[in-house]
Coordinates of N, CA and C and ligand atoms in Angstrom, one line a residue:
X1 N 126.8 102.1 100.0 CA 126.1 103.1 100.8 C 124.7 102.7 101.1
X2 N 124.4 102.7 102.3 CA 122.6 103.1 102.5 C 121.9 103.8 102.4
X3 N 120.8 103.4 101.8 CA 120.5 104.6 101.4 C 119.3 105.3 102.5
X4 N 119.2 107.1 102.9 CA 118.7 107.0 104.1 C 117.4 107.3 103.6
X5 N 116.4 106.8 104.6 CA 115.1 106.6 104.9 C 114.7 107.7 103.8
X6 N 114.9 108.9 104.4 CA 114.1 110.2 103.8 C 114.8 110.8 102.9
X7 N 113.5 111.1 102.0 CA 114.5 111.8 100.4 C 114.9 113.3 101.2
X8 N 115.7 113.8 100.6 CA 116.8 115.4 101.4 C 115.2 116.4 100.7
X9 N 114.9 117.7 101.9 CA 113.1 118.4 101.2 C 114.5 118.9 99.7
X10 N 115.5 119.1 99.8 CA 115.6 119.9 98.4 C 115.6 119.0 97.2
X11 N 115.6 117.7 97.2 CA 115.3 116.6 95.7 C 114.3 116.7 96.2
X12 N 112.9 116.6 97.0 CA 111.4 116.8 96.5 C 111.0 117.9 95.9
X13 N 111.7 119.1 96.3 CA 111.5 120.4 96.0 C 111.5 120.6 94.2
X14 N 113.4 120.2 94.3 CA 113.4 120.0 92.4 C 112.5 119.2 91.5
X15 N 112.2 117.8 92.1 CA 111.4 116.9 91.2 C 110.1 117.4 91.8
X16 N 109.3 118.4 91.8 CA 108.1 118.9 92.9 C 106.9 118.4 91.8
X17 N 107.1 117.8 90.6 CA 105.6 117.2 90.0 C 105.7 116.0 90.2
X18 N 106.5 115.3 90.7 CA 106.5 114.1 91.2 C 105.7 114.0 93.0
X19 N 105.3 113.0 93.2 CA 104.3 112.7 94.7 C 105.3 111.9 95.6
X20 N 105.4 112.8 96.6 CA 106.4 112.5 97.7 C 105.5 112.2 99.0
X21 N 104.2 112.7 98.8 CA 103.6 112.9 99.9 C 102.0 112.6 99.5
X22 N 101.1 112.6 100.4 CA 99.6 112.8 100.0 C 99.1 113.7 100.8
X23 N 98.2 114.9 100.0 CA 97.7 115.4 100.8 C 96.5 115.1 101.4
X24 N 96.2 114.8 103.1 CA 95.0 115.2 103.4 C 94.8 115.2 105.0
X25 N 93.2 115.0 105.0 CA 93.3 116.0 106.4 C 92.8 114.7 107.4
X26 N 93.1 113.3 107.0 CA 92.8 112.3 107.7 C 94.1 111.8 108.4
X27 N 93.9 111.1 109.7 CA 95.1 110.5 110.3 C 95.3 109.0 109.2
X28 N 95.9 109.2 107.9 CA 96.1 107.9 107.3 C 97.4 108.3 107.2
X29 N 97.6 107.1 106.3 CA 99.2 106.6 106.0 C 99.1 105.9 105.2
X30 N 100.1 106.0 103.8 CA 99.5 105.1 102.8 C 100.8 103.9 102.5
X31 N 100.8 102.9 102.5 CA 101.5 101.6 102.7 C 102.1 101.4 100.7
X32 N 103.0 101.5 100.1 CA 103.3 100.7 99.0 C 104.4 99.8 98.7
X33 N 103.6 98.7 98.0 CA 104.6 97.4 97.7 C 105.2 97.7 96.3
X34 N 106.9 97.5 95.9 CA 107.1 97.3 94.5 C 107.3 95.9 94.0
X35 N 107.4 95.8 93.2 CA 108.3 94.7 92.3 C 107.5 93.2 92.3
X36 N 106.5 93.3 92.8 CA 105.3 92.1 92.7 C 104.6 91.9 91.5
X37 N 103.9 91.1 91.1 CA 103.1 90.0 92.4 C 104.1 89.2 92.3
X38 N 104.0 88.5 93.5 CA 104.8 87.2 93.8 C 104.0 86.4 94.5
X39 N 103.8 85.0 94.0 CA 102.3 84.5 94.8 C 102.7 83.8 96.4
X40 N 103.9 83.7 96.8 CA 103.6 83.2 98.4 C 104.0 85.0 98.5
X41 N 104.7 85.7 98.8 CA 105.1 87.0 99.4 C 104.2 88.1 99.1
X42 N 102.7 88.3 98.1 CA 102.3 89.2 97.9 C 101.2 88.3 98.8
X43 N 101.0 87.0 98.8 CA 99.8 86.9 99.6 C 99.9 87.0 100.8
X44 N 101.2 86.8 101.4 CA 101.3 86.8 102.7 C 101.3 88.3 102.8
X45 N 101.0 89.2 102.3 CA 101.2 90.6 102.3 C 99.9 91.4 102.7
X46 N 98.9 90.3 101.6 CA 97.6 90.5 101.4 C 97.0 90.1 102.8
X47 N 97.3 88.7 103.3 CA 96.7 88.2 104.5 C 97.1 89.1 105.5
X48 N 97.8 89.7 105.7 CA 98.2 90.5 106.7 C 97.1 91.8 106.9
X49 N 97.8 92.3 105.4 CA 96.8 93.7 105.6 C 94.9 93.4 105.6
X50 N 94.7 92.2 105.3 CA 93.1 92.2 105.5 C 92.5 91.6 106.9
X51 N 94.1 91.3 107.7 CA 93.3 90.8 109.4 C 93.7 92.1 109.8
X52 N 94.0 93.5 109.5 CA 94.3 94.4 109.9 C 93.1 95.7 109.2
X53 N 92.6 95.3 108.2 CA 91.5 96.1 107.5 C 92.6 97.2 107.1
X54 N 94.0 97.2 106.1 CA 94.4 98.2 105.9 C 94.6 97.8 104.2
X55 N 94.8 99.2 104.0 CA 94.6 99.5 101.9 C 95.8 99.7 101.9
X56 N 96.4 99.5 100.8 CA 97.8 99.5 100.4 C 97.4 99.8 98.4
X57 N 99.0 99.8 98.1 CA 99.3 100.3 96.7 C 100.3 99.3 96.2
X58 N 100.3 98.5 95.1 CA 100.8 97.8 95.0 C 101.4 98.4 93.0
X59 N 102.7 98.6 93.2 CA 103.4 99.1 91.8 C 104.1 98.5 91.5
X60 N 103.4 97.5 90.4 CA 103.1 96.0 90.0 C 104.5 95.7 88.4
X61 N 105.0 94.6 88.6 CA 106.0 94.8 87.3 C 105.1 94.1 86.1
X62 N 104.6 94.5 84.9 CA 104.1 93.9 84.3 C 104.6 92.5 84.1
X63 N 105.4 92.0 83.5 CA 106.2 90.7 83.3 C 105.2 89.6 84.3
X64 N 105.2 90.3 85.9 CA 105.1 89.4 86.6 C 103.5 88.7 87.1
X65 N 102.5 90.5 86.4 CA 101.7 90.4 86.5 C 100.7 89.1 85.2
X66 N 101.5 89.5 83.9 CA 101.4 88.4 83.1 C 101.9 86.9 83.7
X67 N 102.6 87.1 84.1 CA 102.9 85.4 84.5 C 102.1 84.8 86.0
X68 N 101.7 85.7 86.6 CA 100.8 85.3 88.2 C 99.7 86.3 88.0
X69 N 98.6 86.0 87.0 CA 97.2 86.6 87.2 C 96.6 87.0 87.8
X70 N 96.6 85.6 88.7 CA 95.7 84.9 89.8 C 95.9 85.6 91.3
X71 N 97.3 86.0 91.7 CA 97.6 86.7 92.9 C 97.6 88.4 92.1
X72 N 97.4 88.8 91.0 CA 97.1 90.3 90.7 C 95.9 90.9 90.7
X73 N 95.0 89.4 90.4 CA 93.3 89.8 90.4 C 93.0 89.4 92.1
X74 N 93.5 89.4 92.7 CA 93.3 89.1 94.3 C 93.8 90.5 95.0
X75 N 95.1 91.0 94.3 CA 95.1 91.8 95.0 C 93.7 93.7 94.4
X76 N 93.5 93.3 93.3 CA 92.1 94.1 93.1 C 90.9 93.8 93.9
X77 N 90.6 92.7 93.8 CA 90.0 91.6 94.6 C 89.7 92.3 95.9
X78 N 90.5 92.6 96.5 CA 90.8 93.2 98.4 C 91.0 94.3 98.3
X79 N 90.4 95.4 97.0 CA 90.0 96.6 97.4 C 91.5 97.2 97.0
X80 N 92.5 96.7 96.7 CA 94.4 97.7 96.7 C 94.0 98.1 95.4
X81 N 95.1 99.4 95.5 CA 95.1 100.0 94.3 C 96.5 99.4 93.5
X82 N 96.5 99.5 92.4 CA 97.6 99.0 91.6 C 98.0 100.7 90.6
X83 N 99.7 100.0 90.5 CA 100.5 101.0 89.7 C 101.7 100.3 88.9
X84 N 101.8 101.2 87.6 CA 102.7 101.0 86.7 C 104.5 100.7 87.0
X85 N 105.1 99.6 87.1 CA 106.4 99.8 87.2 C 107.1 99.1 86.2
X86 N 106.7 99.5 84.8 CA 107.4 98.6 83.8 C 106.8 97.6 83.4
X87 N 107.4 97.3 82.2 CA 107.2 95.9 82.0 C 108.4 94.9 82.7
X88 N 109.4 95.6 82.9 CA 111.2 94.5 82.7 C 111.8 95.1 84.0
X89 N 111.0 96.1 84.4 CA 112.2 97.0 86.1 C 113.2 97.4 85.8
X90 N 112.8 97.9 84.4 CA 114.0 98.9 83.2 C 114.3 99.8 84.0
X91 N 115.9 100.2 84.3 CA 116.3 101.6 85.1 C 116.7 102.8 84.1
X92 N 115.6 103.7 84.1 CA 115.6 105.1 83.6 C 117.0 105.5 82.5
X93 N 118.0 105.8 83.7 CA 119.1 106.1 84.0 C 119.8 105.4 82.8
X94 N 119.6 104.4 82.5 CA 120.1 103.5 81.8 C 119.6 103.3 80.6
X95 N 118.1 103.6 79.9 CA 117.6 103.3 79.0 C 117.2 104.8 78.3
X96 N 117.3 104.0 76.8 CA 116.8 105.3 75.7 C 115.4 105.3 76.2
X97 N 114.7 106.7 75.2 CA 113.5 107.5 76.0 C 112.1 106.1 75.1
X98 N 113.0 105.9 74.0 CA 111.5 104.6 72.9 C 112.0 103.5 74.0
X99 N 113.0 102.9 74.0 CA 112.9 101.5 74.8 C 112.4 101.9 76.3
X100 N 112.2 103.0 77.0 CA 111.6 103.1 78.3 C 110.5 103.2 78.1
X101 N 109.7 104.0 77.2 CA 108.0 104.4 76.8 C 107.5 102.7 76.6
X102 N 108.2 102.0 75.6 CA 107.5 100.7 74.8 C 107.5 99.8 76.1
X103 N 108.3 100.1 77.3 CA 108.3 99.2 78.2 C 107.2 99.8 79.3
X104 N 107.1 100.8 79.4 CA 106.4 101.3 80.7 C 104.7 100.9 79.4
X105 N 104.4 101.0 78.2 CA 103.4 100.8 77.2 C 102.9 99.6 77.9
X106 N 103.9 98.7 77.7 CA 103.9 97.4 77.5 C 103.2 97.0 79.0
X107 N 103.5 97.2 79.7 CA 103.4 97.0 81.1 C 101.7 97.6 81.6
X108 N 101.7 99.0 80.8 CA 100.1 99.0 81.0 C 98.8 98.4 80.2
X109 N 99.0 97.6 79.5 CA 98.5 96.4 78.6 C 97.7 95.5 80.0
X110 N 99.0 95.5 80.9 CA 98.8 94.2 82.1 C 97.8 94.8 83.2
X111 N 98.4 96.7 83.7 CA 98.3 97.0 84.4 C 97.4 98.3 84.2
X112 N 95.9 98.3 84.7 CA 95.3 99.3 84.1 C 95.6 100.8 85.6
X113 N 95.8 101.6 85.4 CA 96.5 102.4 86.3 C 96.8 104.1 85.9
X114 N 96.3 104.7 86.9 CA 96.5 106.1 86.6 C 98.0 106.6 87.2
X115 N 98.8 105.6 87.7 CA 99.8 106.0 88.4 C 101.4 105.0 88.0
X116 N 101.9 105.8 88.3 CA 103.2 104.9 87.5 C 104.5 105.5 89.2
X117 N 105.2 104.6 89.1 CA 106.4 104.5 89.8 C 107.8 104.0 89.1
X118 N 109.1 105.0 88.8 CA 110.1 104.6 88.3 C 110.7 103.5 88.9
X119 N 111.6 102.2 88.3 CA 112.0 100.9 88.9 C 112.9 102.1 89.8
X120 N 113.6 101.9 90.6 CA 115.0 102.5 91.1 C 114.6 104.3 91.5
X121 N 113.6 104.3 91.6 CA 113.6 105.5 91.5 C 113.9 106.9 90.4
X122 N 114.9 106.5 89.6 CA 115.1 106.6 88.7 C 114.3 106.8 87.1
X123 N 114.0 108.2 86.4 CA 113.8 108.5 85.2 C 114.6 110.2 84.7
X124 N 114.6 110.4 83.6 CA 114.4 111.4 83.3 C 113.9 112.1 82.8
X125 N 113.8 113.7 82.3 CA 112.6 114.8 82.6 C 112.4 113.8 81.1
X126 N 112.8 113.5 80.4 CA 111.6 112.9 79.1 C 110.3 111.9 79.5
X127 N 111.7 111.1 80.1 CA 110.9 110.0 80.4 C 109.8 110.3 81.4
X128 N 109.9 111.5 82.1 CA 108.7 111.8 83.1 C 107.3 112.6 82.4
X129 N 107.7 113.3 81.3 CA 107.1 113.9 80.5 C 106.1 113.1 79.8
X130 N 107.2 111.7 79.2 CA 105.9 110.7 78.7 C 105.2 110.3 79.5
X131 N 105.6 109.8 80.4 CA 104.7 109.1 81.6 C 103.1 109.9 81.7
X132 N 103.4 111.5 82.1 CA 102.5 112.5 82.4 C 101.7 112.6 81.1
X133 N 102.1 112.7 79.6 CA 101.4 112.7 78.7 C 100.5 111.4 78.7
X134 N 100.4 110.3 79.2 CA 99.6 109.2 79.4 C 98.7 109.4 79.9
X135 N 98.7 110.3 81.0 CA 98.0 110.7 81.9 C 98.3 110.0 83.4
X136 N 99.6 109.7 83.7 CA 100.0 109.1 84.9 C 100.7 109.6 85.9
X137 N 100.6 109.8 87.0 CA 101.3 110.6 88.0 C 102.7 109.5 88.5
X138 N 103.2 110.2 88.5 CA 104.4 109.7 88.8 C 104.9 109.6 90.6
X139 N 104.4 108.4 91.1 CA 104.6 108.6 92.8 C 106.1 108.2 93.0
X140 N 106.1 108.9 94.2 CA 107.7 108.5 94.5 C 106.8 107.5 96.0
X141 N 108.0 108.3 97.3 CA 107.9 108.4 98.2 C 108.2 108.7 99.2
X142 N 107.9 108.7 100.6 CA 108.4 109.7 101.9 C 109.6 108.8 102.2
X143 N 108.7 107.7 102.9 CA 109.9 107.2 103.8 C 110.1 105.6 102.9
X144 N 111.3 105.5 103.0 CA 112.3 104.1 102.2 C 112.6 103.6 103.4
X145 N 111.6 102.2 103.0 CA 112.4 101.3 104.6 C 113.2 100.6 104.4
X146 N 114.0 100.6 102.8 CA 115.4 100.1 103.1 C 115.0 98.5 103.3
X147 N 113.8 97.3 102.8 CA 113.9 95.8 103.6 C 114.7 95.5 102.9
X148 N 115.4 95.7 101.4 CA 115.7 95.0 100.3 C 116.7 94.7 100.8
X149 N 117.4 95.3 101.9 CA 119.1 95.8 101.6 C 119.6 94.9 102.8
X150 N 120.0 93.8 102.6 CA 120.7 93.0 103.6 C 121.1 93.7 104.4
X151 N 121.8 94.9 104.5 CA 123.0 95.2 105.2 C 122.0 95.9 106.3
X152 N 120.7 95.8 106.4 CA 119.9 96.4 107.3 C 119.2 95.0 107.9
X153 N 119.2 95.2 109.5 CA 118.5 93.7 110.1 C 117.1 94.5 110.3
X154 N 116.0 93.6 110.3 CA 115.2 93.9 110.5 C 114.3 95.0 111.3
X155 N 114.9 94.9 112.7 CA 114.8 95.8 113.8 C 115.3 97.3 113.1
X156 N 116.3 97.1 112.3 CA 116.8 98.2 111.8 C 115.8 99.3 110.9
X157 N 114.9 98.1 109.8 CA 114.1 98.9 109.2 C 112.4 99.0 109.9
X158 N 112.4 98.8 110.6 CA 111.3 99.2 112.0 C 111.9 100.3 112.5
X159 N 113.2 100.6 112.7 CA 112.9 101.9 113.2 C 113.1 103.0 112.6
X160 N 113.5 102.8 111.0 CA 113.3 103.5 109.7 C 111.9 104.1 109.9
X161 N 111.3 103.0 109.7 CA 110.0 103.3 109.7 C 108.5 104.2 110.2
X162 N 109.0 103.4 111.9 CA 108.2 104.0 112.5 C 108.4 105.3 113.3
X163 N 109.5 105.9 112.4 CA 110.3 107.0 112.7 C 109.3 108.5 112.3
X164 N 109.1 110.0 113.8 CA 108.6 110.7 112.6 C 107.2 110.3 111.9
X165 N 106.4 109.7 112.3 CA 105.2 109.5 111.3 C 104.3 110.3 111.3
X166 N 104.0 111.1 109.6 CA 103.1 112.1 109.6 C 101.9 111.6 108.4
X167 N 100.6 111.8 109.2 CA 99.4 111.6 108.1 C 100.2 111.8 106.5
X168 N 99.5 111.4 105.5 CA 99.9 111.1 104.0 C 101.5 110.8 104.0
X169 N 102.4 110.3 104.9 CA 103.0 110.1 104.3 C 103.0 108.6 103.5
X170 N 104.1 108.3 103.0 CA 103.8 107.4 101.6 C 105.0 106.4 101.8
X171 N 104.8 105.0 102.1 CA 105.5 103.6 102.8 C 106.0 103.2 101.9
X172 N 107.6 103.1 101.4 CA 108.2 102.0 100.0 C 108.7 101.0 100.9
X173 N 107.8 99.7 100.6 CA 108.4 98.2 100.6 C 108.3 97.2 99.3
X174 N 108.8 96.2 99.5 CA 108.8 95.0 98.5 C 108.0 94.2 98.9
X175 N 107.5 93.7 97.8 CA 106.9 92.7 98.0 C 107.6 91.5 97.1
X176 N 109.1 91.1 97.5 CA 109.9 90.4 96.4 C 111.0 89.9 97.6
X177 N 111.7 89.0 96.5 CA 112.2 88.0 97.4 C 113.3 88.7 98.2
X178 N 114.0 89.5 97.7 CA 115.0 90.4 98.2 C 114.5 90.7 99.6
X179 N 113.7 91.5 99.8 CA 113.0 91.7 100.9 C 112.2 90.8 102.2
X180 N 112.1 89.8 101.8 CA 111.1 89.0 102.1 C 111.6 89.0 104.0
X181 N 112.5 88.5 104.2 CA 112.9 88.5 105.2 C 112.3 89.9 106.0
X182 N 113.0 91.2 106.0 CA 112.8 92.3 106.6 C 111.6 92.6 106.7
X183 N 111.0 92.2 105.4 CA 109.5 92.9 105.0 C 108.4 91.9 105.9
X184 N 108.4 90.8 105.8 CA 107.6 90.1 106.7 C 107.8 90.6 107.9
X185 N 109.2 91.0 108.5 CA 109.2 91.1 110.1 C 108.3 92.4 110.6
X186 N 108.7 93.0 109.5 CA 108.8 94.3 109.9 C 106.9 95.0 109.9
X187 N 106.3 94.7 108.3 CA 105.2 95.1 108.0 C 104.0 94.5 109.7
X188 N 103.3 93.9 109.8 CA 103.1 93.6 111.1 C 102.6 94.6 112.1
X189 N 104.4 94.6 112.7 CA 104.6 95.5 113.8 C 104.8 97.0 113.3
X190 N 104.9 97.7 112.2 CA 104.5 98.6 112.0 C 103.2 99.2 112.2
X191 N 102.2 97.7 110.9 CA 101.1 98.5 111.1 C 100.5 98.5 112.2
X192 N 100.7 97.7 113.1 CA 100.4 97.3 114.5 C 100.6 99.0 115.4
X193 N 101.9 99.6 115.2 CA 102.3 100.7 116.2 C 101.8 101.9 115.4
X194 N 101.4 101.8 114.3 CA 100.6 103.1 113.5 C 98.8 102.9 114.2
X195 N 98.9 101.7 114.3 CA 97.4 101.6 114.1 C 96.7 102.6 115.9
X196 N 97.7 101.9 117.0 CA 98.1 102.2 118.0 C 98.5 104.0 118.4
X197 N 98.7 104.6 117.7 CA 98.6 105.9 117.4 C 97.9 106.4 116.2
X198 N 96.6 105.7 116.1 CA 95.5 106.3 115.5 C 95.7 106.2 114.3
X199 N 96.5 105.4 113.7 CA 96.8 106.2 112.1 C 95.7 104.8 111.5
X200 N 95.3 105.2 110.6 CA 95.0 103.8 109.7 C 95.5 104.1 108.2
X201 N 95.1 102.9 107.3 CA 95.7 102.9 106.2 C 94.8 102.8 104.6
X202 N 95.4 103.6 103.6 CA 94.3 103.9 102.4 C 95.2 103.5 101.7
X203 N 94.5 103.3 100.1 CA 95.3 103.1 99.1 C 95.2 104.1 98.7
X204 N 96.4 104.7 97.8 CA 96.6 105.9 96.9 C 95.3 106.1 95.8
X205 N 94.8 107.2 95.4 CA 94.0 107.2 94.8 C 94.1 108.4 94.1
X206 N 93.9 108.6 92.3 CA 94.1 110.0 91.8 C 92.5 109.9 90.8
Ligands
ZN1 ZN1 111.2 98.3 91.8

């Protein structure tokens, strides 16, 4: 199944302490990458958004940030905000509440961050509870552009995308190999047709 763009308003409504949205009273749009750093696909990520002057949020997998430093202090470097997604891209769903905490722990060692994002979307009310006891907000998102998912051609998640676009909403892409294809085609000409209807772009910030 594909999965569609927009979460249904009644799952934002039930999970309503979770961040589906941002509020505010500027024409922005806020851009986030998961499952990075990856040093050719986060930089080509990076080069883009700084011949464009746009801020992005990057919800970084610890593991990866310990093993590529050098492309995680670059992307602080260029002004992006960073966020928690694990140490291992442990899925919720799947894991006890000690092995999800020592991993999401483990992961903020790497990643200093007021904000956390479940791998998969995916946690529950415990696991959301620890997160918030850290002091971390738990972001979701608006619109899923779907680059990961082969079964979508690129043109396909462009029009995901630039579907409907309202100030604060909140962009899920990859910055991973899965993606790489869609996500290169696609990021670009997005920000290109946002920019084009006034929108510009921030990093999330709490
Ligand atoms: Zn992820």
């Amino acid at each position: 199944m594909i999965i569609p763009a927009r979460i249904p308003v009644l799952i934002q409504r039930f999970f309503k302490e979770r961040i589906w949205k941002i509020e505010t009273n500027q024409r922005e749009l806020f851009l986030t990458f998961d499952d990075g750093p990856h040093p050719r696909i986060t930089s080509a990520v990076l080069d883009i958004l700084k011949k464009h002057d746009a801020k992005a949020t990057f919800f970084c997998i610890g593991d990866r940030v310990k093993r590529f430093p050098e492309i995680y202090k670059r992307i602080l470097d260029e002004g992006h905000a960073v966020g928690n997604h694990t140490m291992h891209h442990i899925n919720g769903w799947k894991s006890g509440l000690d092995e999800y905490c020592n991993d999401v722990e483990q992961a903020a060692k790497y990643i200093k961050s007021n904000m956390f994002r479940p791998p998969y979307g995916r946690m529950n009310r415990k696991q959301f509870d620890y997160v918030a006891s850290k002091g971390m907000k738990t972001v979701m998102w608006t619109v899923l552009s779907g680059d990961y998912d082969y079964r979508l051609s690129p043109e396909k998640v462009y029009e995901r995308v630039i579907r409907d676009m309202q100030q604060g909403n909140i962009y899920l892409f990859h910055d991973s190999e899965k993606a790489e294809v869609n996500m290169v085609f696609v990021l670009e000409k997005f920000i290109e047709y946002a920019k084009r209807h006034d929108y510009s772009f921030s990093s999330i910030k709490f």
